[in-house]
Amino acid sequence: MNIGQAAEATGLSTKSIRYYESQGLLQAQRQANGYRHYDRACIRRLTLLSRARSVGFSLQECAELLALFDDQKRHSKDVKRAVQHKIAQLDKQLDNLTRMRNTLEELAHRCTGDEKPQCAILSDLSESERPMTFTLLEDSHE
């Protein structure tokens, strides 16, 4: 199938498919006319990529999953370990997000929200003496 059909079959955009190819995560066959051809194996890899990304796996983690997918001598415990590691990461993120939300609720509660210029929110956020109850999330560029 061509790239448009592969995109439709996997729920990915053609741009994403080209990107995954440029990252070495799959390699489509080239037809005589130069067009990409995606066989069943490519569609399975693209489906794995699409679904793994949708549950939070990074590109590097997807590459590791694809390596396990390709390894017919893999141990399922290795795949399970990767998923358990991702669960632990998500649990940490959820905990951090909950703490961030609680801090924001506390800040909002302390603010009078009136016409005066004094603002408890800005005061708290600008005071280095006041500890924050969460750790900053790192920016993700994926």
XYZ file of C-alpha atoms in Angstrom:
142
model
C 0.000 0.000 0.000
C 1.070 3.593 -0.538
C 1.748 6.150 2.184
C -1.807 7.526 2.117
C -3.249 4.058 2.588
C -0.724 3.314 5.319
C -1.723 6.528 7.077
C -5.385 5.599 6.876
C -4.731 2.051 8.096
C -2.692 3.176 11.105
C -4.305 6.479 12.052
C -1.019 8.309 11.526
C -0.489 11.291 9.262
C 1.728 10.915 6.218
C 4.013 13.502 7.831
C 4.373 11.295 10.945
C 5.134 8.263 8.815
C 7.848 10.150 6.938
C 9.226 11.403 10.255
C 9.384 7.882 11.712
C 11.196 6.762 8.575
C 13.679 9.643 8.888
C 14.337 8.543 12.481
C 15.127 5.014 11.313
C 12.127 3.427 13.017
C 10.979 1.769 9.790
C 11.962 1.507 6.179
C 9.414 1.285 3.410
C 10.226 -0.505 0.224
C 10.649 1.703 -2.826
C 8.806 0.875 -6.013
C 10.346 1.354 -9.459
C 8.655 4.756 -9.711
C 10.255 5.841 -6.398
C 7.051 5.737 -4.379
C 7.071 4.132 -0.966
C 5.357 0.789 -0.546
C 4.255 -0.371 2.898
C 3.853 -4.090 3.374
C 2.111 -5.852 6.260
C 5.281 -5.749 8.406
C 5.565 -1.953 7.979
C 1.895 -1.520 8.848
C 2.369 -3.535 12.037
C 5.401 -1.428 12.994
C 3.494 1.788 12.273
C 0.528 0.539 14.287
C 2.841 -0.277 17.194
C 4.375 3.211 16.931
C 0.981 4.891 16.804
C -0.423 2.997 19.748
C 2.756 3.200 21.847
C 2.958 6.965 21.297
C -0.721 7.324 22.225
C -0.029 5.814 25.670
C 2.978 8.026 26.302
C 6.049 6.209 25.046
C 8.812 8.515 23.773
C 10.503 7.957 20.421
C 13.480 6.358 22.162
C 11.175 4.060 24.116
C 9.335 3.224 20.889
C 12.651 2.332 19.274
C 13.316 -0.023 22.188
C 9.855 -1.568 21.827
C 10.413 -2.020 18.097
C 13.732 -3.735 18.801
C 11.906 -6.115 21.124
C 9.157 -6.545 18.516
C 11.773 -7.517 15.924
C 13.637 -9.878 18.261
C 12.027 -13.286 17.947
C 14.143 -14.474 20.892
C 12.902 -11.704 23.169
C 11.600 -12.401 26.623
C 8.149 -11.087 27.425
C 9.512 -10.032 30.822
C 11.600 -7.397 29.002
C 8.518 -5.969 27.329
C 6.632 -6.036 30.619
C 9.535 -4.281 32.342
C 9.386 -1.473 29.760
C 5.666 -1.039 30.344
C 6.066 -1.107 34.109
C 8.771 1.532 33.856
C 6.409 3.719 31.799
C 3.664 3.198 34.408
C 6.064 4.341 37.151
C 6.936 7.444 35.114
C 3.260 8.237 34.594
C 2.518 7.733 38.289
C 5.270 10.223 39.116
C 3.857 12.707 36.593
C 0.341 12.262 37.980
C 1.573 12.863 41.505
C 3.425 15.969 40.399
C 0.412 17.284 38.480
C -1.821 16.712 41.506
C 0.580 18.658 43.706
C 0.767 21.442 41.122
C -3.017 21.614 40.970
C -3.280 21.695 44.770
C -0.748 24.531 44.907
C -2.705 26.495 42.322
C -5.944 25.910 44.228
C -4.256 27.177 47.384
C -2.987 30.255 45.548
C -6.411 30.949 44.056
C -8.028 30.562 47.469
C -5.612 33.102 48.990
C -6.370 35.696 46.310
C -9.129 38.187 47.065
C -9.798 38.700 43.377
C -10.871 42.304 43.844
C -9.999 45.610 42.171
C -6.926 46.239 44.333
C -3.400 45.795 42.916
C -2.200 43.569 45.781
C -2.142 39.978 44.608
C -1.383 37.048 46.898
C -0.774 34.821 43.871
C 1.966 37.011 42.413
C 3.441 37.596 45.876
C 3.669 33.870 46.577
C 5.050 33.030 43.139
C 7.713 35.705 43.408
C 8.910 34.834 46.933
C 11.889 32.535 46.930
C 11.412 31.974 50.664
C 8.054 30.249 50.109
C 8.625 26.617 49.115
C 6.635 25.203 46.246
C 4.973 21.865 46.909
C 5.895 20.353 43.541
C 8.876 19.955 41.256
C 8.874 21.639 37.900
C 8.141 19.422 34.934
C 10.782 19.428 32.249
C 9.763 20.635 28.818
C 9.314 17.817 26.380
C 10.261 18.483 22.785
C 8.767 15.324 21.339
